[in-house]
Tab-separated table of C-alpha atoms in Angstrom:
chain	number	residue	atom	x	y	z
A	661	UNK	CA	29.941	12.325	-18.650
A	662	UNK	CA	31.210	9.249	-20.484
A	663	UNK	CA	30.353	9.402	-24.310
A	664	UNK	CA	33.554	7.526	-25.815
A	665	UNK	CA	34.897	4.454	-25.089
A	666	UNK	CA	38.234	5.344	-24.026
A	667	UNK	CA	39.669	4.471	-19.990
A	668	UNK	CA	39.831	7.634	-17.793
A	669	UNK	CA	37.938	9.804	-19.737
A	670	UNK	CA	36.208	11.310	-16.735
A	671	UNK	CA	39.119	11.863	-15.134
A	672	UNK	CA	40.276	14.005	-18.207
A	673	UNK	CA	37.361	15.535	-18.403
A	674	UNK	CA	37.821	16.168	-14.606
A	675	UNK	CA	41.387	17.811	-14.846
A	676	UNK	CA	40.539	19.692	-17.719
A	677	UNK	CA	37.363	21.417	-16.123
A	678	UNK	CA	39.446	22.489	-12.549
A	679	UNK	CA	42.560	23.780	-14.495
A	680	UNK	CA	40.142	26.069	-16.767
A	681	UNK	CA	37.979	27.041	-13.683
A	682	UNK	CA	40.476	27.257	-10.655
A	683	UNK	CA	43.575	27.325	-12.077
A	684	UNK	CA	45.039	24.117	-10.133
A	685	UNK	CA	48.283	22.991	-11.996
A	686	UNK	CA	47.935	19.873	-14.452
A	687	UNK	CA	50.841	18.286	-12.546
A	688	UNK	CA	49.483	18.129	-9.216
A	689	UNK	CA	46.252	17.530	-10.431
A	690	UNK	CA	47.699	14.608	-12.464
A	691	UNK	CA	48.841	13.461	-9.385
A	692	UNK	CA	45.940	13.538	-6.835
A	693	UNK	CA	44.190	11.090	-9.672
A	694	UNK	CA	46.911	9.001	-10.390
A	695	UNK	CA	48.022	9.646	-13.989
A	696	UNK	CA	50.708	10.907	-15.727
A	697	UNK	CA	50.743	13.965	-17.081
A	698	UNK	CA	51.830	13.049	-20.490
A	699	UNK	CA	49.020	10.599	-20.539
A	700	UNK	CA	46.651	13.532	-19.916
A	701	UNK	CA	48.318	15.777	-22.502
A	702	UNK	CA	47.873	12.546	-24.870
A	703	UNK	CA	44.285	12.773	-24.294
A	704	UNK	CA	43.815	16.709	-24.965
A	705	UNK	CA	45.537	16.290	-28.172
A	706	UNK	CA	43.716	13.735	-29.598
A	707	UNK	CA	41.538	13.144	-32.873
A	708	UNK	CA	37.786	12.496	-30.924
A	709	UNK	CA	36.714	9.503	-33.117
A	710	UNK	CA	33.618	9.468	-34.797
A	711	UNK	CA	31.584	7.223	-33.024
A	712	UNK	CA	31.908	9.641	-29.883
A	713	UNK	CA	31.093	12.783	-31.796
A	714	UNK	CA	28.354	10.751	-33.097
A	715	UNK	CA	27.135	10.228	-29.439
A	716	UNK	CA	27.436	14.275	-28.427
A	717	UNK	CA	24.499	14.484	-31.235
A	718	UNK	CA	22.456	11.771	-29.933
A	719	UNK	CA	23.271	13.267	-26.140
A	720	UNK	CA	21.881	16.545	-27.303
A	721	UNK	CA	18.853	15.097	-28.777
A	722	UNK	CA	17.735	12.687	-26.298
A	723	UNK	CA	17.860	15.877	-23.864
A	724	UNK	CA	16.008	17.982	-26.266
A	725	UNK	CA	13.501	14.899	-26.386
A	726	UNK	CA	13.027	14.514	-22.803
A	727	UNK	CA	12.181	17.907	-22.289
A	728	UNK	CA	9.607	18.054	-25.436
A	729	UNK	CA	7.657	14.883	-24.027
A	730	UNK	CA	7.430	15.863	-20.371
A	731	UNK	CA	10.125	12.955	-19.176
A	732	UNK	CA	7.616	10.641	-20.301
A	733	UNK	CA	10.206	8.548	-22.453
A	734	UNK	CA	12.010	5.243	-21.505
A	735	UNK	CA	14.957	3.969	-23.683
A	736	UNK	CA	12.701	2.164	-26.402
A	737	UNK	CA	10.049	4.858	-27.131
A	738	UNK	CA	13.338	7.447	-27.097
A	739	UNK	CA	14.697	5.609	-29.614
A	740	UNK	CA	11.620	5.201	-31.645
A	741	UNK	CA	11.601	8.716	-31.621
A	742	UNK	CA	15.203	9.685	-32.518
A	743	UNK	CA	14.891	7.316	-35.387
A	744	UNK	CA	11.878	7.953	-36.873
A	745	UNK	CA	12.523	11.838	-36.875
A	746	UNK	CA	16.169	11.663	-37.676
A	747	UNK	CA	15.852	8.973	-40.159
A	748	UNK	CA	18.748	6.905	-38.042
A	749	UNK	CA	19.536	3.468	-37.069
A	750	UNK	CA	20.677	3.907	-33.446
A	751	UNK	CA	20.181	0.488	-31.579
A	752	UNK	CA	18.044	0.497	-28.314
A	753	UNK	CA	21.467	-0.743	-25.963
A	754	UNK	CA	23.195	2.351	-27.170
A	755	UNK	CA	20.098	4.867	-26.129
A	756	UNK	CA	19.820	3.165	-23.432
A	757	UNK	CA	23.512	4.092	-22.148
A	758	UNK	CA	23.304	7.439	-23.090
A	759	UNK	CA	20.361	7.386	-20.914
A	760	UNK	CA	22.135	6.343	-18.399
A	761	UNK	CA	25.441	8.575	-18.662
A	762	UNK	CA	22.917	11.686	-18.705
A	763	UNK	CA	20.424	9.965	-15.941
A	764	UNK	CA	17.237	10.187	-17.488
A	765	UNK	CA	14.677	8.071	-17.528
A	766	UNK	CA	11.222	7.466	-17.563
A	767	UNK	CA	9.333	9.364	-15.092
A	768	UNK	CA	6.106	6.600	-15.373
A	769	UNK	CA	6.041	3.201	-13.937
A	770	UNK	CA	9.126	3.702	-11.504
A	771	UNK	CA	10.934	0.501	-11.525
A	772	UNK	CA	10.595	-0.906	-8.449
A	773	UNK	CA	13.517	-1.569	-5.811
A	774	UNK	CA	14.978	-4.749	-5.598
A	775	UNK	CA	14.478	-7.232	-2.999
A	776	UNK	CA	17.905	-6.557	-0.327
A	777	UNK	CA	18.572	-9.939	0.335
A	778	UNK	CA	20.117	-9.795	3.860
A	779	UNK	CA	22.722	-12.055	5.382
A	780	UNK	CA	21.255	-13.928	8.756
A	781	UNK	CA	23.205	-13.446	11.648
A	782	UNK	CA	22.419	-17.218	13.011
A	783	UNK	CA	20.377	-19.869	11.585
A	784	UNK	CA	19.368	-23.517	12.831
A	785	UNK	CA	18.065	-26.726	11.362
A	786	UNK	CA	14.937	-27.857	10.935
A	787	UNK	CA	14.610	-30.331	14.104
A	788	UNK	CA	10.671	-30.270	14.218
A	789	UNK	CA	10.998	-31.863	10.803
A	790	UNK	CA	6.834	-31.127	9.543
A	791	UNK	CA	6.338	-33.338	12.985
A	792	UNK	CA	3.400	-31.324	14.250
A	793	UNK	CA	1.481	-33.515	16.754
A	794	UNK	CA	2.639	-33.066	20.493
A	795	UNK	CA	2.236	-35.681	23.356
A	796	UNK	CA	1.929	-33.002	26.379
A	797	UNK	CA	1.641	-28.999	26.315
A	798	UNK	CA	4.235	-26.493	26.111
A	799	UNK	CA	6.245	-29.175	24.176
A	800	UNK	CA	6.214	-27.528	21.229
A	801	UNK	CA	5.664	-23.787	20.088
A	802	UNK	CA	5.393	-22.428	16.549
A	803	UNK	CA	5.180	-18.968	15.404
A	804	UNK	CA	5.402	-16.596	12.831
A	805	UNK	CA	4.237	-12.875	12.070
A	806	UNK	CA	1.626	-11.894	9.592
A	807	UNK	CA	0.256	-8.491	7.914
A	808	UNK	CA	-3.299	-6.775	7.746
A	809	UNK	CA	-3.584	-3.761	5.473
A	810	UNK	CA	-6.259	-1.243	5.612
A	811	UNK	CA	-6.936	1.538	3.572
A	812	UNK	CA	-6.429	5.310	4.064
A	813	UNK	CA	-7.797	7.042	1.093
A	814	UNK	CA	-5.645	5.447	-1.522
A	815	UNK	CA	-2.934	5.217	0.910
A	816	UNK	CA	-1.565	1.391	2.154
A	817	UNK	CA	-1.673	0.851	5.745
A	818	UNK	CA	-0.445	-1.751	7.539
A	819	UNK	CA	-0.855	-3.834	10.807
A	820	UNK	CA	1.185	-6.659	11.933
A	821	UNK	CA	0.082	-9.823	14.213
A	822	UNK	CA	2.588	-12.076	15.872
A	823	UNK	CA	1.262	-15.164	17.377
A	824	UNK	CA	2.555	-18.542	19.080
A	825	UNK	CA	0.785	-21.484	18.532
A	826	UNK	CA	1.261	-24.562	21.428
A	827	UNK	CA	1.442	-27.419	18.923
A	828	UNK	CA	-0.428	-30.038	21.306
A	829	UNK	CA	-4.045	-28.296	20.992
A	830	UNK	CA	-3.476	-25.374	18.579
A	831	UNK	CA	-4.189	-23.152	21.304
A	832	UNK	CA	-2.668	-19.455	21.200
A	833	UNK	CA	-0.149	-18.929	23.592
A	834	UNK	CA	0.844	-15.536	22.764
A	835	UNK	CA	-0.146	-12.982	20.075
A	836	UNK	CA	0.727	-9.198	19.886
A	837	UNK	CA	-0.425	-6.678	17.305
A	838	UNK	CA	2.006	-3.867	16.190
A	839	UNK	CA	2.141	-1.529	13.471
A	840	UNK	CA	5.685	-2.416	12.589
A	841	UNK	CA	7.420	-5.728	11.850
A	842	UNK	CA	10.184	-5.169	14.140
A	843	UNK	CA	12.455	-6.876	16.647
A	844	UNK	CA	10.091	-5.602	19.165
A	845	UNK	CA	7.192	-7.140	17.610
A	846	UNK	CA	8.534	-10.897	18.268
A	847	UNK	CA	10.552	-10.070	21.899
A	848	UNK	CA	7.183	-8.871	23.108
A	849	UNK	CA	5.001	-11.919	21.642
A	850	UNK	CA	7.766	-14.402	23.544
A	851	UNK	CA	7.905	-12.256	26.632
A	852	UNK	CA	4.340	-12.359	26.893
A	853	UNK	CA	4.209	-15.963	26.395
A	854	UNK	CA	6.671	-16.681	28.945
A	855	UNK	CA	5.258	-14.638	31.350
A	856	UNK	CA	2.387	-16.924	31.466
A	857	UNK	CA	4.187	-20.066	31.021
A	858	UNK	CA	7.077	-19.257	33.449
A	859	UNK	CA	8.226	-23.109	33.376
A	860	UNK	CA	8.232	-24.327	29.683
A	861	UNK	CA	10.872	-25.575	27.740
A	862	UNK	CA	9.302	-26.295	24.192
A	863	UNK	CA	11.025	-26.879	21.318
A	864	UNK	CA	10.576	-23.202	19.793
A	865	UNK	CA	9.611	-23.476	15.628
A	866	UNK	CA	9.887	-20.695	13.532
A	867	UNK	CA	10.898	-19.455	9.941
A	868	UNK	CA	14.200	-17.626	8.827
A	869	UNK	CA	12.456	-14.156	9.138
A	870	UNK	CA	14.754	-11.718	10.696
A	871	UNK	CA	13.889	-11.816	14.088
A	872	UNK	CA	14.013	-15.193	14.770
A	873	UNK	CA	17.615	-15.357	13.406
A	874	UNK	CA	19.304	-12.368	14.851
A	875	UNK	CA	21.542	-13.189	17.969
A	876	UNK	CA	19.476	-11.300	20.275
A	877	UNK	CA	16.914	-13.803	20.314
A	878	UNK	CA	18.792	-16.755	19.993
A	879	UNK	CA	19.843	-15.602	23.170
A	880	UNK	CA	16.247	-15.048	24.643
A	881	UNK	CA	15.460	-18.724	23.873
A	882	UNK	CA	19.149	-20.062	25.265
A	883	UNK	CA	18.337	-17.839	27.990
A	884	UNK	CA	14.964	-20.183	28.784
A	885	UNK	CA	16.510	-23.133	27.834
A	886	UNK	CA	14.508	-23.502	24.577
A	887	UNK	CA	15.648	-25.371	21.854
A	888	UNK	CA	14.982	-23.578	18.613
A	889	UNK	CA	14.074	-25.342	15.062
A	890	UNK	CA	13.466	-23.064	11.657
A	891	UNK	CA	11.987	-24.066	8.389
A	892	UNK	CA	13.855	-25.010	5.555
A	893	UNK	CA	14.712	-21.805	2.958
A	894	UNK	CA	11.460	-21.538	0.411
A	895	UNK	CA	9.658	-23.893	2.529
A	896	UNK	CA	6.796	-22.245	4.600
A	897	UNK	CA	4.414	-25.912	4.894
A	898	UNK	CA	7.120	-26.706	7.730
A	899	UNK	CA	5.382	-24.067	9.563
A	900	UNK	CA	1.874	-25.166	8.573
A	901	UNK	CA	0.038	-25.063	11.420
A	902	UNK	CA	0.603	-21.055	12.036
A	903	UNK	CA	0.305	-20.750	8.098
A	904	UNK	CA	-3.193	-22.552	8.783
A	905	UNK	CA	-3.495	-20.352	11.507
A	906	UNK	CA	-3.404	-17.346	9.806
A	907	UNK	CA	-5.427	-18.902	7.063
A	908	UNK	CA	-8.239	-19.159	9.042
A	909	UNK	CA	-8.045	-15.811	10.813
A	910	UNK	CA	-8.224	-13.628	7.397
A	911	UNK	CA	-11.157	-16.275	5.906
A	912	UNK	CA	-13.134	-15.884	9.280
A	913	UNK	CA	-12.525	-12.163	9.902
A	914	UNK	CA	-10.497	-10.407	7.728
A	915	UNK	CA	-11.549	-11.175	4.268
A	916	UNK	CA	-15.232	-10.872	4.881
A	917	UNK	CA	-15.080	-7.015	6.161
A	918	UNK	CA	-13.837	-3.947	5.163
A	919	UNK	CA	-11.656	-1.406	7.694
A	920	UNK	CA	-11.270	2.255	7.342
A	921	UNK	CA	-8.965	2.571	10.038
A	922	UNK	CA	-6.278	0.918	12.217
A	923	UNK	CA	-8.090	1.095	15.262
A	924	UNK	CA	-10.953	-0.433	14.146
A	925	UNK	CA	-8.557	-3.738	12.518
A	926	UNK	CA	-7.089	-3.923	15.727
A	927	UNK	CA	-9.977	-4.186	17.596
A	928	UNK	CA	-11.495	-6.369	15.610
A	929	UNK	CA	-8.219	-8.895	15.364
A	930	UNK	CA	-8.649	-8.234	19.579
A	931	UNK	CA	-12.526	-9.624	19.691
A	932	UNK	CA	-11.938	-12.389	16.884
A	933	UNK	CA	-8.790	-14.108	18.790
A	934	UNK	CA	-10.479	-14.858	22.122
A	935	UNK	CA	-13.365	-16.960	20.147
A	936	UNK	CA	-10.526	-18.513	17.717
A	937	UNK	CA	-9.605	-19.976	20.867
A	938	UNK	CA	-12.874	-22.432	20.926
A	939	UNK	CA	-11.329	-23.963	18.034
A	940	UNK	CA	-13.557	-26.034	17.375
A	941	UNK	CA	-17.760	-25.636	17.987
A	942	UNK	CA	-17.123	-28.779	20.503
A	943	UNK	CA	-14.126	-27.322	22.131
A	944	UNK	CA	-11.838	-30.077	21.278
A	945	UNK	CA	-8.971	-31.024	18.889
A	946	UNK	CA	-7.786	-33.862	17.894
A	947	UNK	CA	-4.600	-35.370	18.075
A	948	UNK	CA	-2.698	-38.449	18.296
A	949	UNK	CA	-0.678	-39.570	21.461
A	950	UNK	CA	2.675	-41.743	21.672
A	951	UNK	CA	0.388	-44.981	20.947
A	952	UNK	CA	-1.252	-43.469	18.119
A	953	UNK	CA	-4.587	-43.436	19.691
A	954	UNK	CA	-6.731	-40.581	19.640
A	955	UNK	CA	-7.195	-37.770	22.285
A	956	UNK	CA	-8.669	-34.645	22.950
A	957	UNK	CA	-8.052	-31.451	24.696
A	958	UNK	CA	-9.971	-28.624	24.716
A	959	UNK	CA	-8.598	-25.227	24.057
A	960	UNK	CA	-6.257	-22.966	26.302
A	961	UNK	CA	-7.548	-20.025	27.950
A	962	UNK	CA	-8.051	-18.678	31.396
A	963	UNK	CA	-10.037	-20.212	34.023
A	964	UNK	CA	-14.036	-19.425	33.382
A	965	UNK	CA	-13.610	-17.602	30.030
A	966	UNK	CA	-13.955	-20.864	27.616
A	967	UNK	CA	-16.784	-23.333	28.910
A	968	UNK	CA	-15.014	-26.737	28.668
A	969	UNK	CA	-17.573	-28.730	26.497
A	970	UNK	CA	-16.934	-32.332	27.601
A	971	UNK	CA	-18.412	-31.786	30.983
A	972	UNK	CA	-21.774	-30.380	28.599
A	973	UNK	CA	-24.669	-32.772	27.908
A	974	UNK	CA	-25.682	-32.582	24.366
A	975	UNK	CA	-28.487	-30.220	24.769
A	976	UNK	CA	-26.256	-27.752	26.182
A	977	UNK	CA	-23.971	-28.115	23.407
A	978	UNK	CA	-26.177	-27.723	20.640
A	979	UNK	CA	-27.481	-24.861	22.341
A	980	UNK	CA	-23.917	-22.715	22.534
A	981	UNK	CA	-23.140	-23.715	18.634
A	982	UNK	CA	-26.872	-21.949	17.751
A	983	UNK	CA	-25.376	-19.264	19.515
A	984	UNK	CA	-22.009	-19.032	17.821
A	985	UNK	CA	-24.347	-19.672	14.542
A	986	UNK	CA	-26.663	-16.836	15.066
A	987	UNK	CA	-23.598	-14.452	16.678
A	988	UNK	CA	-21.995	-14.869	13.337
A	989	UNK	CA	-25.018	-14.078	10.925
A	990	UNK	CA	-25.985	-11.327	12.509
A	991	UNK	CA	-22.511	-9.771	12.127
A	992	UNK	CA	-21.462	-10.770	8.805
A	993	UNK	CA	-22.592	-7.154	6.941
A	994	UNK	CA	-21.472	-5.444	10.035
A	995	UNK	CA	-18.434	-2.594	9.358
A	996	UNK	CA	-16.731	-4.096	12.520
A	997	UNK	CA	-17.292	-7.786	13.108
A	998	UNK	CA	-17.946	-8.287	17.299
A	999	UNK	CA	-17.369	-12.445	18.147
A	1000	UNK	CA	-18.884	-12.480	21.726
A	1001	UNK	CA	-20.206	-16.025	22.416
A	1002	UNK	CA	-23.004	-15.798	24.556
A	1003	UNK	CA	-25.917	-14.224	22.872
């Protein structure tokens, strides 16, 4: 334990201790460390200044403290303490090393562990440049990976969804739900999405989260002769529609209920996504084609599960969306929300 000033004092300390316990010889243990021996011998011989004797006393009473108040004492209440009932003048920065040198600490509001930042293993520009309206599908994909927690007593649970968006309707391509944000997670999401879309080449949009930059899937999307374009460091509205996306799934679904268990979030992400696909109450979205005249195109699913509105008279229509209307009321209170469209 450090309580001078002086270079190597450990190591002293060090020497000293094995010689008196196991007898090893000063010189070799001079040399194992590096020193000279007369260097050590310099050290055993000296005056201890005042200023560390000074700090043995304060050592001793911080440690008598911290026993007396339970550990409850951080470096500014400790030295509130030593001063007030010492009648001393001992600055909070030298406490504070002492505290340190002795490792004790506060056992109350743990600090909490600082952010890791990790180095990427491969990064690329942003090529979709906040252009989000497509002229065909499977031209361009965006993704990204968001988390639901749920409550287990007062313990935090979490569930993760990963989801690609096809930027020429919105439509979901792909989503998985996992209860770890892993490298599995994301392979599984673009597996699954290129299982079904065996022949696209979009340009693949993502941010710089970990999975999307390690080599392993840079080789995935190489590997399908996708081109691949990531937002800008501290930018997420390059990825806004998937940041829209999940703004709309924890309003609609999330937000509104309460979940006492992972099953029952899961299933309810499960029932919600297949009606997200309507988009829309007329089926349709909006976009803008190489003229810059408007078109629409209704959502993506498989054939016969989403009625295609446009070949609906209005009747028909208004009739589904006071379906959808009274589908929703009726589940809003309800401890697991069910989105089935026909009533």
């Amino acid at each position: 334990m450090k309580l001078g000033r002086l270079r190597h004092a450990i190591t002293y300390e060090a020497i000293q201790q094995c010689h008196a316990e196991k007898d090893w010889g000063i010189c070799w243990l001079c040399g194992q460390v590096g020193i000279t021996r007369a260097s050590y011998y310099q050290w055993l011989k000296r005056d201890v200044p005042k200023a560390e004797k000074e700090n043995e006393i304060i050592a001793q009473l911080i440690q008598e403290y911290d026993e007396r108040f339970h550990h409850i004492l951080g470096y500014r209440r400790m030295t509130d303490w030593i001063n007030r009932l010492n009648h001393t003048h001992y600055s909070r920065n030298r406490i504070h090393r002492l505290m340190k040198e002795l490792n004790i600490h506060s056992v109350i509001r743990c600090k909490k562990e600082k952010y890791r930042r990790a180095t990427p293993e491969a990064t690329s520009e942003n090529i979709l440049h906040r252009d989000f309206l497509a002229e065909r599908p499977n031209q361009k994909w965006a993704t990204d990976v968001t988390e639901f927690k749920w409550y287990e007593g007062s313990a935090v649970k979490k569930l993760y969804l990963s989801a690609i968006l096809d930027l020429y309707d919105r439509s979901i391509v792909a989503y998985v739900i996992s209860g770890r944000n892993d490298n599995k997670l994301v392979f599984d999401t673009f597996e699954q999405a290129i299982r079904k879309n065996p022949e696209a080449h979009p340009l693949f949009h993502s941010d710089r989260g970990f999975q999307y930059t390690s080599k392993a899937f840079q080789f995935k999307l190489s590997k399908q002769g996708m081109e691949q374009s990531m937002s800008r460091v501290g930018h997420c509205i390059d990825n806004c529609p998937v940041e829209g996306f999940w703004g709309i799934v924890k309003a609609e679904m999330y937000s509104l209920n309460k979940f006492s268990s992972g099953e029952e979030l899961r299933s309810a992400i499960e029932q919600y996504i297949p009606f997200l696909q309507l988009r829309t109450f007329s089926g349709t979205i909006w976009s803008k084609d190489a003229n810059g005249s408007s078109h629409g195109s209704s959502a993506r699913e498989e054939p016969g599960t989403v009625p295609d509105y446009r070949e609906q008279t209005d009747s028909e229509i208004q009739s589904e969306i006071r379906g959808i209307t009274k589908c929703r009321k009726s589940h809003a209170d309800a401890k697991t929300p069910t989105w089935n469209l026909r009533q």
